[in-house]
PDB file of C-alpha atoms in Angstrom:
ATOM      1  CA  MET A  95      18.861   5.194 -32.328  1.00  0.00           C
ATOM      2  CA  THR A  96      19.105   7.075 -29.044  1.00  0.00           C
ATOM      3  CA  THR A  97      21.716   9.403 -27.624  1.00  0.00           C
ATOM      4  CA  ASN A  98      20.496   8.908 -24.057  1.00  0.00           C
ATOM      5  CA  ALA A  99      17.356   7.876 -22.198  1.00  0.00           C
ATOM      6  CA  SER A 100      15.465  11.119 -22.798  1.00  0.00           C
ATOM      7  CA  VAL A 101      16.619  12.652 -26.096  1.00  0.00           C
ATOM      8  CA  ARG A 102      16.307  10.742 -29.351  1.00  0.00           C
ATOM      9  CA  ILE A 103      17.871  11.725 -32.629  1.00  0.00           C
ATOM     10  CA  ASP A 104      14.483  11.465 -34.362  1.00  0.00           C
ATOM     11  CA  GLY A 105      13.117  14.270 -32.161  1.00  0.00           C
ATOM     12  CA  SER A 106      10.522  12.370 -30.127  1.00  0.00           C
ATOM     13  CA  GLY A 107      12.723  12.620 -27.046  1.00  0.00           C
ATOM     14  CA  VAL A 108      12.906  16.380 -27.461  1.00  0.00           C
ATOM     15  CA  ASN A 109       9.089  16.547 -27.282  1.00  0.00           C
ATOM     16  CA  LEU A 110       9.180  14.408 -24.131  1.00  0.00           C
ATOM     17  CA  LEU A 111      11.771  16.722 -22.589  1.00  0.00           C
ATOM     18  CA  HIS A 112       9.701  19.788 -23.537  1.00  0.00           C
ATOM     19  CA  ARG A 113       6.529  18.267 -22.054  1.00  0.00           C
ATOM     20  CA  GLN A 114       8.447  17.322 -18.916  1.00  0.00           C
ATOM     21  CA  TRP A 115       9.838  20.848 -18.561  1.00  0.00           C
ATOM     22  CA  VAL A 116       6.338  22.328 -18.943  1.00  0.00           C
ATOM     23  CA  ARG A 117       4.988  19.917 -16.318  1.00  0.00           C
ATOM     24  CA  TYR A 118       7.908  20.777 -14.059  1.00  0.00           C
ATOM     25  CA  LEU A 119       7.085  24.485 -14.351  1.00  0.00           C
ATOM     26  CA  ILE A 120       3.395  23.844 -13.581  1.00  0.00           C
ATOM     27  CA  ALA A 121       4.281  21.626 -10.620  1.00  0.00           C
ATOM     28  CA  GLY A 122       6.848  24.197  -9.518  1.00  0.00           C
ATOM     29  CA  ALA A 123       4.312  27.014  -9.692  1.00  0.00           C
ATOM     30  CA  PHE A 124       1.909  24.980  -7.554  1.00  0.00           C
ATOM     31  CA  THR A 125       4.674  24.146  -5.085  1.00  0.00           C
ATOM     32  CA  ALA A 126       5.777  27.788  -5.012  1.00  0.00           C
ATOM     33  CA  LEU A 127       2.225  28.796  -4.096  1.00  0.00           C
ATOM     34  CA  VAL A 128       2.232  26.242  -1.263  1.00  0.00           C
ATOM     35  CA  ASP A 129       5.606  27.584  -0.127  1.00  0.00           C
ATOM     36  CA  LEU A 130       4.618  31.261  -0.329  1.00  0.00           C
ATOM     37  CA  PHE A 131       1.219  30.725   1.285  1.00  0.00           C
ATOM     38  CA  GLY A 132       2.830  28.799   4.147  1.00  0.00           C
ATOM     39  CA  PHE A 133       5.522  31.447   4.504  1.00  0.00           C
ATOM     40  CA  HIS A 134       2.933  34.232   4.497  1.00  0.00           C
ATOM     41  CA  LEU A 135       0.867  32.517   7.198  1.00  0.00           C
ATOM     42  CA  LEU A 136       3.947  31.977   9.353  1.00  0.00           C
ATOM     43  CA  GLU A 137       5.320  35.489   8.898  1.00  0.00           C
ATOM     44  CA  THR A 138       1.912  37.000   9.608  1.00  0.00           C
ATOM     45  CA  PHE A 139       0.818  34.913  12.596  1.00  0.00           C
ATOM     46  CA  VAL A 140       3.846  33.126  14.079  1.00  0.00           C
ATOM     47  CA  LEU A 141       7.193  34.900  13.632  1.00  0.00           C
ATOM     48  CA  PRO A 142       6.651  38.292  11.993  1.00  0.00           C
ATOM     49  CA  CYS A 143       9.382  39.531   9.694  1.00  0.00           C
ATOM     50  CA  ASP A 144       7.750  42.507   7.997  1.00  0.00           C
ATOM     51  CA  GLY A 145       5.798  45.537   9.127  1.00  0.00           C
ATOM     52  CA  ILE A 146       6.979  45.543  12.735  1.00  0.00           C
ATOM     53  CA  SER A 147       9.742  47.302  14.606  1.00  0.00           C
ATOM     54  CA  ILE A 148      12.468  44.692  14.992  1.00  0.00           C
ATOM     55  CA  SER A 149      16.130  44.711  14.063  1.00  0.00           C
ATOM     56  CA  GLU A 150      17.252  43.404  10.686  1.00  0.00           C
ATOM     57  CA  ILE A 151      19.089  40.577  12.480  1.00  0.00           C
ATOM     58  CA  VAL A 152      15.908  39.402  14.254  1.00  0.00           C
ATOM     59  CA  ARG A 153      13.892  39.888  11.063  1.00  0.00           C
ATOM     60  CA  SER A 154      16.459  37.816   9.172  1.00  0.00           C
ATOM     61  CA  ARG A 155      16.263  35.046  11.814  1.00  0.00           C
ATOM     62  CA  HIS A 156      12.445  35.035  11.715  1.00  0.00           C
ATOM     63  CA  PHE A 157      12.620  34.918   7.914  1.00  0.00           C
ATOM     64  CA  ALA A 158      14.934  31.887   8.034  1.00  0.00           C
ATOM     65  CA  ILE A 159      12.686  29.983  10.456  1.00  0.00           C
ATOM     66  CA  ASP A 160       9.447  30.818   8.614  1.00  0.00           C
ATOM     67  CA  LYS A 161      11.010  29.999   5.249  1.00  0.00           C
ATOM     68  CA  THR A 162      12.403  26.678   6.506  1.00  0.00           C
ATOM     69  CA  VAL A 163       9.034  25.483   7.841  1.00  0.00           C
ATOM     70  CA  ALA A 164       7.320  26.522   4.607  1.00  0.00           C
ATOM     71  CA  PHE A 165      10.084  24.814   2.593  1.00  0.00           C
ATOM     72  CA  VAL A 166       9.665  21.455   4.336  1.00  0.00           C
ATOM     73  CA  THR A 167       5.928  21.509   3.678  1.00  0.00           C
ATOM     74  CA  ALA A 168       6.273  22.635   0.064  1.00  0.00           C
ATOM     75  CA  ASN A 169       9.104  20.197  -0.651  1.00  0.00           C
ATOM     76  CA  THR A 170       7.007  17.274   0.554  1.00  0.00           C
ATOM     77  CA  VAL A 171       4.258  18.350  -1.844  1.00  0.00           C
ATOM     78  CA  SER A 172       6.883  18.842  -4.565  1.00  0.00           C
ATOM     79  CA  TYR A 173       8.253  15.321  -4.190  1.00  0.00           C
ATOM     80  CA  TRP A 174       4.790  13.808  -4.411  1.00  0.00           C
ATOM     81  CA  VAL A 175       3.878  15.804  -7.552  1.00  0.00           C
ATOM     82  CA  ASN A 176       7.251  15.395  -9.282  1.00  0.00           C
ATOM     83  CA  SER A 177       7.530  11.672  -8.667  1.00  0.00           C
ATOM     84  CA  ARG A 178       4.003  10.971  -9.918  1.00  0.00           C
ATOM     85  CA  TRP A 179       3.415  13.531 -12.654  1.00  0.00           C
ATOM     86  CA  VAL A 180       6.632  15.136 -13.905  1.00  0.00           C
ATOM     87  CA  PHE A 181       9.408  12.533 -13.946  1.00  0.00           C
ATOM     88  CA  GLU A 182       9.573   8.777 -14.415  1.00  0.00           C
ATOM     89  CA  GLN A 183      10.482   6.850 -11.317  1.00  0.00           C
ATOM     90  CA  GLY A 184      12.725   3.844 -11.397  1.00  0.00           C
ATOM     91  CA  ARG A 185      16.304   5.063 -11.587  1.00  0.00           C
ATOM     92  CA  HIS A 186      16.681   4.297  -7.857  1.00  0.00           C
ATOM     93  CA  ARG A 187      14.764   2.490  -5.134  1.00  0.00           C
ATOM     94  CA  PRO A 188      11.950   4.704  -3.770  1.00  0.00           C
ATOM     95  CA  THR A 189      13.750   5.480  -0.494  1.00  0.00           C
ATOM     96  CA  THR A 190      16.974   6.379  -2.313  1.00  0.00           C
ATOM     97  CA  GLU A 191      14.999   8.485  -4.771  1.00  0.00           C
ATOM     98  CA  ALA A 192      13.283  10.410  -1.958  1.00  0.00           C
ATOM     99  CA  PHE A 193      16.588  10.888  -0.132  1.00  0.00           C
ATOM    100  CA  LEU A 194      18.261  12.253  -3.282  1.00  0.00           C
ATOM    101  CA  PHE A 195      15.259  14.471  -4.077  1.00  0.00           C
ATOM    102  CA  PHE A 196      15.294  16.055  -0.630  1.00  0.00           C
ATOM    103  CA  GLY A 197      19.101  16.293  -0.646  1.00  0.00           C
ATOM    104  CA  VAL A 198      19.083  18.257  -3.906  1.00  0.00           C
ATOM    105  CA  SER A 199      16.305  20.444  -2.541  1.00  0.00           C
ATOM    106  CA  LEU A 200      18.227  21.159   0.651  1.00  0.00           C
ATOM    107  CA  LEU A 201      21.352  22.111  -1.245  1.00  0.00           C
ATOM    108  CA  SER A 202      19.573  24.600  -3.463  1.00  0.00           C
ATOM    109  CA  TYR A 203      17.364  25.774  -0.593  1.00  0.00           C
ATOM    110  CA  PHE A 204      20.270  26.728   1.627  1.00  0.00           C
ATOM    111  CA  GLY A 205      21.903  28.608  -1.232  1.00  0.00           C
ATOM    112  CA  GLY A 206      18.665  30.489  -1.888  1.00  0.00           C
ATOM    113  CA  LEU A 207      18.071  31.058   1.827  1.00  0.00           C
ATOM    114  CA  GLN A 208      21.469  32.664   2.316  1.00  0.00           C
ATOM    115  CA  PHE A 209      20.864  34.859  -0.713  1.00  0.00           C
ATOM    116  CA  GLY A 210      17.445  35.848   0.709  1.00  0.00           C
ATOM    117  CA  ARG A 211      18.981  36.706   4.078  1.00  0.00           C
ATOM    118  CA  LEU A 212      21.627  38.776   2.310  1.00  0.00           C
ATOM    119  CA  LEU A 213      18.894  40.664   0.461  1.00  0.00           C
ATOM    120  CA  ILE A 214      17.186  41.423   3.789  1.00  0.00           C
ATOM    121  CA  THR A 215      20.237  42.415   5.828  1.00  0.00           C
ATOM    122  CA  VAL A 216      22.194  44.303   3.159  1.00  0.00           C
ATOM    123  CA  PHE A 217      19.514  45.682   0.841  1.00  0.00           C
ATOM    124  CA  ASN A 218      16.514  45.813   3.247  1.00  0.00           C
ATOM    125  CA  THR A 219      14.464  43.818   0.735  1.00  0.00           C
ATOM    126  CA  PRO A 220      10.855  42.993   1.749  1.00  0.00           C
ATOM    127  CA  SER A 221      10.600  39.443   3.096  1.00  0.00           C
ATOM    128  CA  LEU A 222       8.111  38.211   0.513  1.00  0.00           C
ATOM    129  CA  LEU A 223      10.364  39.360  -2.344  1.00  0.00           C
ATOM    130  CA  ALA A 224      13.309  37.636  -0.667  1.00  0.00           C
ATOM    131  CA  ALA A 225      11.189  34.451  -0.399  1.00  0.00           C
ATOM    132  CA  VAL A 226      10.289  34.611  -4.100  1.00  0.00           C
ATOM    133  CA  THR A 227      13.982  35.078  -4.900  1.00  0.00           C
ATOM    134  CA  CYS A 228      14.788  31.897  -2.937  1.00  0.00           C
ATOM    135  CA  ILE A 229      12.326  29.950  -5.063  1.00  0.00           C
ATOM    136  CA  ALA A 230      13.619  31.385  -8.328  1.00  0.00           C
ATOM    137  CA  PHE A 231      17.191  30.658  -7.296  1.00  0.00           C
ATOM    138  CA  SER A 232      16.371  26.976  -6.800  1.00  0.00           C
ATOM    139  CA  THR A 233      14.111  26.195  -9.766  1.00  0.00           C
ATOM    140  CA  VAL A 234      16.593  25.678 -12.592  1.00  0.00           C
ATOM    141  CA  LEU A 235      19.203  24.057 -10.363  1.00  0.00           C
ATOM    142  CA  ASN A 236      16.650  21.604  -8.951  1.00  0.00           C
ATOM    143  CA  TYR A 237      15.314  20.561 -12.352  1.00  0.00           C
ATOM    144  CA  THR A 238      18.747  19.973 -13.818  1.00  0.00           C
ATOM    145  CA  ILE A 239      20.073  17.907 -10.939  1.00  0.00           C
ATOM    146  CA  ARG A 240      16.834  15.955 -10.477  1.00  0.00           C
ATOM    147  CA  LYS A 241      16.713  15.122 -14.175  1.00  0.00           C
ATOM    148  CA  MET A 242      20.364  14.055 -14.280  1.00  0.00           C
ATOM    149  CA  PHE A 243      20.654  12.126 -11.012  1.00  0.00           C
ATOM    150  CA  VAL A 244      17.311  11.406  -9.336  1.00  0.00           C
ATOM    151  CA  PHE A 245      14.657  10.526 -11.925  1.00  0.00           C
ATOM    152  CA  ARG A 246      14.659   9.294 -15.488  1.00  0.00           C
TER     153      ARG A 246
END
């Protein structure tokens, strides 16, 4: 007897959920590295946002641009890994699934991005710490919504 598609009363669904959460964390760590590495390259060589003499407003703008480019790259990697290794596909058609995946990511990304910009402009937080905070802000929200609405 099942209570829903992923959690069974006999406990086997709980093991599946645990394994899926562990895989999600591994995939998320890999994606976070892609995101942070991309961000670091951009902030170092393209639009600097640390270690130079610019206003907090310009630094915040550079941060937002660098973080957005890194996010798009990392989120593409994240979709590929999550759809093939973490979750089961099939709840929606592939194009709908991808659209929902990226939509959820954008929602949590913009929330995290605004929080990161707030950390920079109000608390003078280093850019890399603000970037890590953006990722942490999104992780739990992304998993929950993706599990409930995007994948099985």
